[in-house]
PDB file of C-alpha atoms in Angstrom:
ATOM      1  CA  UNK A  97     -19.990   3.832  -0.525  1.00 78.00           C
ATOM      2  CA  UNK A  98     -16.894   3.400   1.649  1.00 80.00           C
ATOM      3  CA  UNK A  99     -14.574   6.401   1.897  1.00 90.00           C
ATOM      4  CA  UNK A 100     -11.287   7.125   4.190  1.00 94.00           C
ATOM      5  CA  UNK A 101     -10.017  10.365   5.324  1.00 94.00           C
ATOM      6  CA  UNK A 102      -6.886  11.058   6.728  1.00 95.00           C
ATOM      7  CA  UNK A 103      -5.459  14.489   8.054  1.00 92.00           C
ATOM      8  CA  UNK A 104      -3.958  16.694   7.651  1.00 93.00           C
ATOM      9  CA  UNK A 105      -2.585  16.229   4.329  1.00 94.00           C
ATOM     10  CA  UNK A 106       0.959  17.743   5.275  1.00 96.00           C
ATOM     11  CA  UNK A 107       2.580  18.666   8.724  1.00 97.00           C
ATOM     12  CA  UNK A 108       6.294  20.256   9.453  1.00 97.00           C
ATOM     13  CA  UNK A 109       7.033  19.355  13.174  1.00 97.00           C
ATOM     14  CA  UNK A 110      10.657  20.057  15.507  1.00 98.00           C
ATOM     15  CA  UNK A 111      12.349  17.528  16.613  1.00 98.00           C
ATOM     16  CA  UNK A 112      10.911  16.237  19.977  1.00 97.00           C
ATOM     17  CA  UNK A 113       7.271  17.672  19.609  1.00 98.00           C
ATOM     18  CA  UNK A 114       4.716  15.386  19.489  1.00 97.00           C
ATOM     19  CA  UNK A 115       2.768  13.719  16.856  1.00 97.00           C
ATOM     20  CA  UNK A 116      -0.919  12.910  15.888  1.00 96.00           C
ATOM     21  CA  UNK A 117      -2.357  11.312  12.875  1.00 97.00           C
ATOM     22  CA  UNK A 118      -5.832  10.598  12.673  1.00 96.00           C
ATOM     23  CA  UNK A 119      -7.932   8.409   9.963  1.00 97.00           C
ATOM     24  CA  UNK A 120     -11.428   7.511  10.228  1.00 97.00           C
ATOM     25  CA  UNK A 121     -13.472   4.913   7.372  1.00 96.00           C
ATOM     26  CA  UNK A 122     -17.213   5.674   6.635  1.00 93.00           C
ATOM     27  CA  UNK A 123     -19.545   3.456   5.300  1.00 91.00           C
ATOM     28  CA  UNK A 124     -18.137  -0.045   6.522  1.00 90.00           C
ATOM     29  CA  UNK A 125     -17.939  -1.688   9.683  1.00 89.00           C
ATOM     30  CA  UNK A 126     -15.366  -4.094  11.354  1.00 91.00           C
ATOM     31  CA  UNK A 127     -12.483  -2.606   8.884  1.00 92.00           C
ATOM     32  CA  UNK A 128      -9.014  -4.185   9.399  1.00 92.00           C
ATOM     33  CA  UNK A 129      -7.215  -0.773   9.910  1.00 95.00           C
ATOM     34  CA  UNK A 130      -3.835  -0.170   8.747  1.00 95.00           C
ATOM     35  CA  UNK A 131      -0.758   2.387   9.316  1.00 96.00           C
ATOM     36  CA  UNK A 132       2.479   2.498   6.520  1.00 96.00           C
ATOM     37  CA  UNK A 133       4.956   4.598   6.156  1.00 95.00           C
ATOM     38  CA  UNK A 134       6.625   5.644   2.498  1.00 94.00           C
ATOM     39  CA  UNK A 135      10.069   6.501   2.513  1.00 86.00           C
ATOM     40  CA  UNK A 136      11.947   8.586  -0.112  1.00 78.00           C
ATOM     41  CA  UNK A 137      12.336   6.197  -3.192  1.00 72.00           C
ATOM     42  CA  UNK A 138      11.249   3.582  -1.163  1.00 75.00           C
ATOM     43  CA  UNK A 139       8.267   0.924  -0.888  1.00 84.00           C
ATOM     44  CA  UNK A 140       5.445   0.947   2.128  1.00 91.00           C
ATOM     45  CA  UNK A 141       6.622  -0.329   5.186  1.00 92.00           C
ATOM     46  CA  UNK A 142       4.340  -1.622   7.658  1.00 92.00           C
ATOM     47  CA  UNK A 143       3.883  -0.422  11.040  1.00 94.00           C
ATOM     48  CA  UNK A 144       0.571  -1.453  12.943  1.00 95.00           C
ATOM     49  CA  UNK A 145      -1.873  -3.068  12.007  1.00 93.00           C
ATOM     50  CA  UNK A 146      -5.671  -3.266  13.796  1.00 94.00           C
ATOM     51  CA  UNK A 147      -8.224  -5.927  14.121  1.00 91.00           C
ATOM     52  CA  UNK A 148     -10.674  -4.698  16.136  1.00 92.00           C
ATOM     53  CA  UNK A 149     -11.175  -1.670  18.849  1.00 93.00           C
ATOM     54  CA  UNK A 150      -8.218  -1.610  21.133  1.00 90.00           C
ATOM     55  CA  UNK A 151      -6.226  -4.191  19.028  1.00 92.00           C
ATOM     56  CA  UNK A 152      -3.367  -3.115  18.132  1.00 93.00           C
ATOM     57  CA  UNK A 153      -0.217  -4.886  15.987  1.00 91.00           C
ATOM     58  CA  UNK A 154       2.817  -3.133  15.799  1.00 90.00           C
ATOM     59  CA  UNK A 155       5.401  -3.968  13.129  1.00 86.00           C
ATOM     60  CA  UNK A 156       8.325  -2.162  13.925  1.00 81.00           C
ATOM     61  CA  UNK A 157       9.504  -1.302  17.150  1.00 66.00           C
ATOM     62  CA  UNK A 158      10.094   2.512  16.752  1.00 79.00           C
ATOM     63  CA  UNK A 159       8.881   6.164  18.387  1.00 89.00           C
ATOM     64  CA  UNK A 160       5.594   5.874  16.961  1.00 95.00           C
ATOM     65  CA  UNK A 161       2.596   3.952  18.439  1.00 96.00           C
ATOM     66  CA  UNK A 162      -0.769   3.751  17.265  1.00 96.00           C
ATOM     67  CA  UNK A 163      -4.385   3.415  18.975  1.00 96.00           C
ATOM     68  CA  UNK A 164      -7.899   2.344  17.550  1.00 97.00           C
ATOM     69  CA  UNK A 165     -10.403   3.891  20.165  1.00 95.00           C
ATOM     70  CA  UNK A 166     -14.074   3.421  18.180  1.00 95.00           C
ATOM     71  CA  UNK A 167     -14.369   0.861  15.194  1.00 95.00           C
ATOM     72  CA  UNK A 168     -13.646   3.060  12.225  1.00 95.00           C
ATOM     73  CA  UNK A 169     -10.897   5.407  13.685  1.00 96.00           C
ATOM     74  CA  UNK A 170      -7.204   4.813  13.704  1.00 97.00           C
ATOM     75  CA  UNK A 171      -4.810   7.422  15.283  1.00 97.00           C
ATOM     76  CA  UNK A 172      -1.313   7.514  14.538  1.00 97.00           C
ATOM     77  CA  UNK A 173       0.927   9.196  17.480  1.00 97.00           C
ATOM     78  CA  UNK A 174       4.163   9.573  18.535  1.00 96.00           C
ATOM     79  CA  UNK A 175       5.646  11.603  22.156  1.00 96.00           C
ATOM     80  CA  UNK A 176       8.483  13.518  20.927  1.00 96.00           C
ATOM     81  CA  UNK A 177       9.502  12.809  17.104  1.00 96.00           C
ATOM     82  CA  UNK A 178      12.449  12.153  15.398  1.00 95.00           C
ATOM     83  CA  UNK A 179      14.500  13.216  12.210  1.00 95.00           C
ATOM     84  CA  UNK A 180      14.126   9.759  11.256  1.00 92.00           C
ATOM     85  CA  UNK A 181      10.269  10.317  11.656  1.00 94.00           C
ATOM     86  CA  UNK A 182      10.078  11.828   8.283  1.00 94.00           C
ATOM     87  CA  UNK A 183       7.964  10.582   5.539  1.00 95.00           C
ATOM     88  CA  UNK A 184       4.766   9.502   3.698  1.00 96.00           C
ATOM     89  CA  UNK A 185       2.363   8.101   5.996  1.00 97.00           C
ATOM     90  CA  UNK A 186      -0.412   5.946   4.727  1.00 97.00           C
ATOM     91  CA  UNK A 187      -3.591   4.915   6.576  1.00 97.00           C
ATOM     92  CA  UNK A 188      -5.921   1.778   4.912  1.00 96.00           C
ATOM     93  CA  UNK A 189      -8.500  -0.479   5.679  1.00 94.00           C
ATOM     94  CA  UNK A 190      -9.372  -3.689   4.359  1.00 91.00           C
ATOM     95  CA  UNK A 191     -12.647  -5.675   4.503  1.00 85.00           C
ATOM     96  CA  UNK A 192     -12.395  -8.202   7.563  1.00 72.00           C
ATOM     97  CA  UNK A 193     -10.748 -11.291   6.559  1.00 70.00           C
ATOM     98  CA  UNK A 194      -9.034  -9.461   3.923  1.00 65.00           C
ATOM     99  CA  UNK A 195      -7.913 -10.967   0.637  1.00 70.00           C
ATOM    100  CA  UNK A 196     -10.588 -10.828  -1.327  1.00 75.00           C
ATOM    101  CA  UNK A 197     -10.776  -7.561  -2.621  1.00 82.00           C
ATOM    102  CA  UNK A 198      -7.554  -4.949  -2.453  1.00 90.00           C
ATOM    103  CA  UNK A 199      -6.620  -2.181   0.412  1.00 93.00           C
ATOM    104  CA  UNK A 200      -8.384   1.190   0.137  1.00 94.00           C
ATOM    105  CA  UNK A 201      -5.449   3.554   1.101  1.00 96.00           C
ATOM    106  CA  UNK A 202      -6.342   7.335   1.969  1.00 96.00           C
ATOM    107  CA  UNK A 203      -4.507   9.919   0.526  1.00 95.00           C
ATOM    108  CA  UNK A 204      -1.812  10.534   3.068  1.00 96.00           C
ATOM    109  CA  UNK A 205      -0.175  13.085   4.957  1.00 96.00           C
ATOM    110  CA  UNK A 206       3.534  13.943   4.527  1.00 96.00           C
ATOM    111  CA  UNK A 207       5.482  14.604   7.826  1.00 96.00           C
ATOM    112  CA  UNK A 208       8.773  16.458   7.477  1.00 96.00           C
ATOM    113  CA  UNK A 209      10.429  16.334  11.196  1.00 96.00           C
ATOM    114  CA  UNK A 210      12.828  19.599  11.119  1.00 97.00           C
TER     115      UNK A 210
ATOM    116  CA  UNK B  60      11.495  -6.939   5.594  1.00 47.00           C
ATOM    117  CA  UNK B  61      10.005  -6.509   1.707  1.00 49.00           C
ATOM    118  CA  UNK B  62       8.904  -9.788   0.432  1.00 66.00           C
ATOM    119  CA  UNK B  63       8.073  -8.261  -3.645  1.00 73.00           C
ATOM    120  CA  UNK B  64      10.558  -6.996  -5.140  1.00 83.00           C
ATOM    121  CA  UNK B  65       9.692  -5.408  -8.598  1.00 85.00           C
ATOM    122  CA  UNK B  66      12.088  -5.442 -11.801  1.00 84.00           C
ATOM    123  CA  UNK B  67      12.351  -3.382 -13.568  1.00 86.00           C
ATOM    124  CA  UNK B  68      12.843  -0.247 -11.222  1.00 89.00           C
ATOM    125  CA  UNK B  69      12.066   2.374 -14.205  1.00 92.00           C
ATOM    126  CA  UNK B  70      10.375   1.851 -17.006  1.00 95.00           C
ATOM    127  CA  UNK B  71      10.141   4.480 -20.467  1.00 96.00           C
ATOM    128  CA  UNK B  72       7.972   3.684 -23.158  1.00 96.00           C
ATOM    129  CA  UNK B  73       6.152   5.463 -25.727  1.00 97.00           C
ATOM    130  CA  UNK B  74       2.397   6.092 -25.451  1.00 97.00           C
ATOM    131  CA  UNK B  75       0.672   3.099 -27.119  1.00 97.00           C
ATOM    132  CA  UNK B  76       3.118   0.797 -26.296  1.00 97.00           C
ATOM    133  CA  UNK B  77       2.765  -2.169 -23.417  1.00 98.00           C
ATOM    134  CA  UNK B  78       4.256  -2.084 -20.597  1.00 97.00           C
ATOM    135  CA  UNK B  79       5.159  -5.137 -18.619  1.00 97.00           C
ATOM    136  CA  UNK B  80       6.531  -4.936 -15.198  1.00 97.00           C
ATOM    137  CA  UNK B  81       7.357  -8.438 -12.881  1.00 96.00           C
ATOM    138  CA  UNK B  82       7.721  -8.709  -9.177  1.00 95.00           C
ATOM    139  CA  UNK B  83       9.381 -11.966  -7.644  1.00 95.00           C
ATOM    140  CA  UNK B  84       8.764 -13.018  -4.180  1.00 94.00           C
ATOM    141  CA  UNK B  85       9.976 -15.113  -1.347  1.00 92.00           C
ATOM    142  CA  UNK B  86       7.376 -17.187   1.108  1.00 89.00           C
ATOM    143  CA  UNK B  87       3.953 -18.701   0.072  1.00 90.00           C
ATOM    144  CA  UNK B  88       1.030 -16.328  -0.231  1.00 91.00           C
ATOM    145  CA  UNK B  89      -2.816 -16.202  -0.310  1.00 91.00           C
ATOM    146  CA  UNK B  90      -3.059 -13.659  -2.895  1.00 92.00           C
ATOM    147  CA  UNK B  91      -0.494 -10.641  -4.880  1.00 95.00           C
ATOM    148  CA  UNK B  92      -1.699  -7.612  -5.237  1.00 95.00           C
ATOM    149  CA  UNK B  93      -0.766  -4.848  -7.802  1.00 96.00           C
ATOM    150  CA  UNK B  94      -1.017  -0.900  -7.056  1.00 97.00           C
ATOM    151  CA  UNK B  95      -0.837   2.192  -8.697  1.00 97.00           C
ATOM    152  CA  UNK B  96       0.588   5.788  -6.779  1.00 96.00           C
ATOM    153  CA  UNK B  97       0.678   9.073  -8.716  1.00 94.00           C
ATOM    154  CA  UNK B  98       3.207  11.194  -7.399  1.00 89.00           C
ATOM    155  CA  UNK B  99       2.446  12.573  -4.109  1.00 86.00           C
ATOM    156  CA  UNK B 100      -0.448  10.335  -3.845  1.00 90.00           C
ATOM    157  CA  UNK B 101      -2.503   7.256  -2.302  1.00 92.00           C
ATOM    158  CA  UNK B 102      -1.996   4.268  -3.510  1.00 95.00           C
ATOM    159  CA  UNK B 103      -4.990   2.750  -5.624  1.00 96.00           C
ATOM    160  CA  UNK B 104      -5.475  -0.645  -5.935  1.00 96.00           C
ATOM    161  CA  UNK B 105      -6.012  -2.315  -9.512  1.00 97.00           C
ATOM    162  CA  UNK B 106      -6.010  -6.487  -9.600  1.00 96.00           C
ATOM    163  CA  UNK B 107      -6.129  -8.763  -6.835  1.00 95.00           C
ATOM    164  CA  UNK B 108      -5.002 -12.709  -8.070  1.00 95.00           C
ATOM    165  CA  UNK B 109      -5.200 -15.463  -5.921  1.00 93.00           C
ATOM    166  CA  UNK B 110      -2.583 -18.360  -5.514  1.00 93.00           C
ATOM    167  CA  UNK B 111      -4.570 -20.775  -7.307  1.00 94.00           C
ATOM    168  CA  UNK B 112      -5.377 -18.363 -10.014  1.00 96.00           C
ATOM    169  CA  UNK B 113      -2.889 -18.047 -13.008  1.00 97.00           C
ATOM    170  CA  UNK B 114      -4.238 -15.029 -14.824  1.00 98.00           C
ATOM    171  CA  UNK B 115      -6.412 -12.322 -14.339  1.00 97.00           C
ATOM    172  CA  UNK B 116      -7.519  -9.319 -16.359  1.00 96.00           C
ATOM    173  CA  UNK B 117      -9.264  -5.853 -15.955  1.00 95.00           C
ATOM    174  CA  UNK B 118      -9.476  -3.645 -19.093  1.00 96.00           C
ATOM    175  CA  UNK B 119      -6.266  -2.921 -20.190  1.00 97.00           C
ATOM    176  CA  UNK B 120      -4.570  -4.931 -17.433  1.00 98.00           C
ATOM    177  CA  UNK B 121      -3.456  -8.525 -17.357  1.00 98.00           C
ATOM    178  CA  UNK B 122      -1.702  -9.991 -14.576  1.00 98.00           C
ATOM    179  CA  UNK B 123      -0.146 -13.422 -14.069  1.00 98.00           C
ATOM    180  CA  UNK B 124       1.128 -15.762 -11.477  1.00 98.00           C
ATOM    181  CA  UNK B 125       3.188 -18.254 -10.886  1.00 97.00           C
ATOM    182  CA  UNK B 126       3.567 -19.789  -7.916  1.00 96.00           C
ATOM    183  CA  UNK B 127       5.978 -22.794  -8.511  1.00 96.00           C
ATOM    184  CA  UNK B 128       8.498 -19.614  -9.907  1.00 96.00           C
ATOM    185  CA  UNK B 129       7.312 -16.959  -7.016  1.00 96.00           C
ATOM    186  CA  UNK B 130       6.398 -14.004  -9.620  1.00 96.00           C
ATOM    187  CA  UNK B 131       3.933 -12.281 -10.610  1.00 97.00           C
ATOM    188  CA  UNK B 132       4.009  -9.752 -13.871  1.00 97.00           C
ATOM    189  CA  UNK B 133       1.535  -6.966 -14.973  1.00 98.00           C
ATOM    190  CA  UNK B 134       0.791  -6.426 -18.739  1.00 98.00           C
ATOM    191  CA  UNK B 135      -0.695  -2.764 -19.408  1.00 98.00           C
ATOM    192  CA  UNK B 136      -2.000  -2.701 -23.224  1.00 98.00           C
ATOM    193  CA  UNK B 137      -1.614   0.325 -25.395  1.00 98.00           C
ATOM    194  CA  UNK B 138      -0.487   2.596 -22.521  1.00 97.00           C
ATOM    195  CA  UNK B 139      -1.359   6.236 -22.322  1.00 97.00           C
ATOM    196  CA  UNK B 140       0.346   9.342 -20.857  1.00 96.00           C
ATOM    197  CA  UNK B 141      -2.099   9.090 -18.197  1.00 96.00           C
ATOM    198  CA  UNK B 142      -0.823   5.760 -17.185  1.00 98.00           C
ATOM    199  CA  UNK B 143       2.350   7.395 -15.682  1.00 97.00           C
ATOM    200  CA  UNK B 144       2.844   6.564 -12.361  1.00 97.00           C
ATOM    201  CA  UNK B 145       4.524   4.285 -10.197  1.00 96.00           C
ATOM    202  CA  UNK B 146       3.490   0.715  -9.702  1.00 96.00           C
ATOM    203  CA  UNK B 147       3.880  -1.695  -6.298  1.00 95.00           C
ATOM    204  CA  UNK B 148       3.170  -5.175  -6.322  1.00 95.00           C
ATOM    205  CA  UNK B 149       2.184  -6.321  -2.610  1.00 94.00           C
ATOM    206  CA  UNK B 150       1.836 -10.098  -1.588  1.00 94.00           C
ATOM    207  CA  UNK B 151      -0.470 -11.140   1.500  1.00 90.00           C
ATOM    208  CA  UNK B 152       0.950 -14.689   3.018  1.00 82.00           C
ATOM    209  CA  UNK B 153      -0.890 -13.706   7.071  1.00 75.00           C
ATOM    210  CA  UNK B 154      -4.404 -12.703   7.333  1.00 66.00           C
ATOM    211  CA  UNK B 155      -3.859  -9.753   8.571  1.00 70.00           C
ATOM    212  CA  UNK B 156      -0.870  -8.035   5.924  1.00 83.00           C
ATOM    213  CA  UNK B 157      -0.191  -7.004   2.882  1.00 89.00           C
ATOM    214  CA  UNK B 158       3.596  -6.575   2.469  1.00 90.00           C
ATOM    215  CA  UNK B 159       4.462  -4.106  -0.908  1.00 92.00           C
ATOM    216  CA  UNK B 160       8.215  -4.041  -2.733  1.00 90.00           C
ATOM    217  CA  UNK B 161      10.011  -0.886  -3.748  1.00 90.00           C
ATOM    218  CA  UNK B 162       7.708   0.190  -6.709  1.00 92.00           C
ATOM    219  CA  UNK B 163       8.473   0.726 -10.358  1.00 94.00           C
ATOM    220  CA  UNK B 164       8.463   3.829 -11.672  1.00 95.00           C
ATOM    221  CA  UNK B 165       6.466   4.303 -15.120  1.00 97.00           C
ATOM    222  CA  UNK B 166       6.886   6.815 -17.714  1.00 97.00           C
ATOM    223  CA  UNK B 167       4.323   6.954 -20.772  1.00 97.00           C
ATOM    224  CA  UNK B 168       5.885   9.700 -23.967  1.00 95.00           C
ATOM    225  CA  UNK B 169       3.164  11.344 -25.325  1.00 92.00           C
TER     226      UNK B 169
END
């Protein structure tokens, strides 16, 4: 069966340190590979999106960038973080072409930026 | 931008009561998605309806669409405590995204 895991589940990081997310998928291959962030009170927003190794999409042009370096591992990194950084981040993957069956979203890791 | 946008935003009920939540949209999709998030939680995904489909169920769910009206709603039948949570609706119009409104928070009385 197809599993997720992303780590670690919660981080507190200063201002201007730098940031690294990591998810990995077992159990599929070729996963569309995903990256959202969860605000306070807010829905998922966006922010890359990944095809295939070393194809990257980024949604919204911010401090964060993202990088897919084997098929079934999706790292979420930033160079010096923000306040604004703070939140719910979400890693998923989808079968490729999606929209058949729904996102499998892992359980996330909650980044407070102090 | 958020292309769902669920109504209400908070919903009370009393356990075996149904709960029906709607989420409108804006461009043409492929499919709408519905999700479920516990507090301090991923987001699990319950009922996946295509844009030529018009209803769907799955146990105690029942989703519709309506694509000539851009909304979508989800029916859950004789809710339970356990069904507390909050609920996204998420449309995917590109290949490659699924875009997800603000969420509507659920809360079943015992």
């Amino acid at each position: 069966s197809q599993t997720i895991h992303q780590w670690p589940a919660t981080l507190v990081q200063p201002v201007g340190s730098p940031l690294s997310l990591e998810c990995t998928v077992e159990g599929t291959s070729n996963p569309n590979l995903y990256w959202y962030r969860q605000a306070a009170g807010r829905g998922l927003q966006l922010l890359f999106y990944s095809v295939g190794i070393g194809q990257i999409s980024s949604e919204v042009p911010q401090n964060l960038s993202a990088s897919r370096p084997q098929d079934r591992q999706f790292i979420l990194s930033s160079k010096k973080l923000l306040l604004s950084d703070s939140g719910f981040y979400l890693c998923a993957w989808s079968v490729r072409p999606p929209g058949t069956v729904g996102y499998t979203f892992g359980s996330g890791t909650r980044l407070t930026v102090v | 931008s958020q292309q769902g946008e669920e109504d209400p935003q908070a919903l009370s009920i009393q356990e075996g009561e149904n709960a029906t939540m709607n989420c409108s949209y804006k461009t043409s999709i492929n499919n709408l998605q519905w999700y479920r998030q516990n507090s301090g939680r991923g987001l699990v995904h319950l009922i996946l309806i295509r844009s030529n489909e018009r209803e769907k169920h799955s146990g105690r769910l029942r989703v519709t669409l309506d694509t000539s009206k851009k909304s979508s709603s989800l029916l859950i039948t004789a809710s339970r405590a356990a069904d507390t949570a909050s609920y996204f609706c998420a449309t995917e119009f590109d290949n490659s995204k699924l875009t997800f409104g603000k969420g509507i928070t659920l809360s079943v009385r015992p």
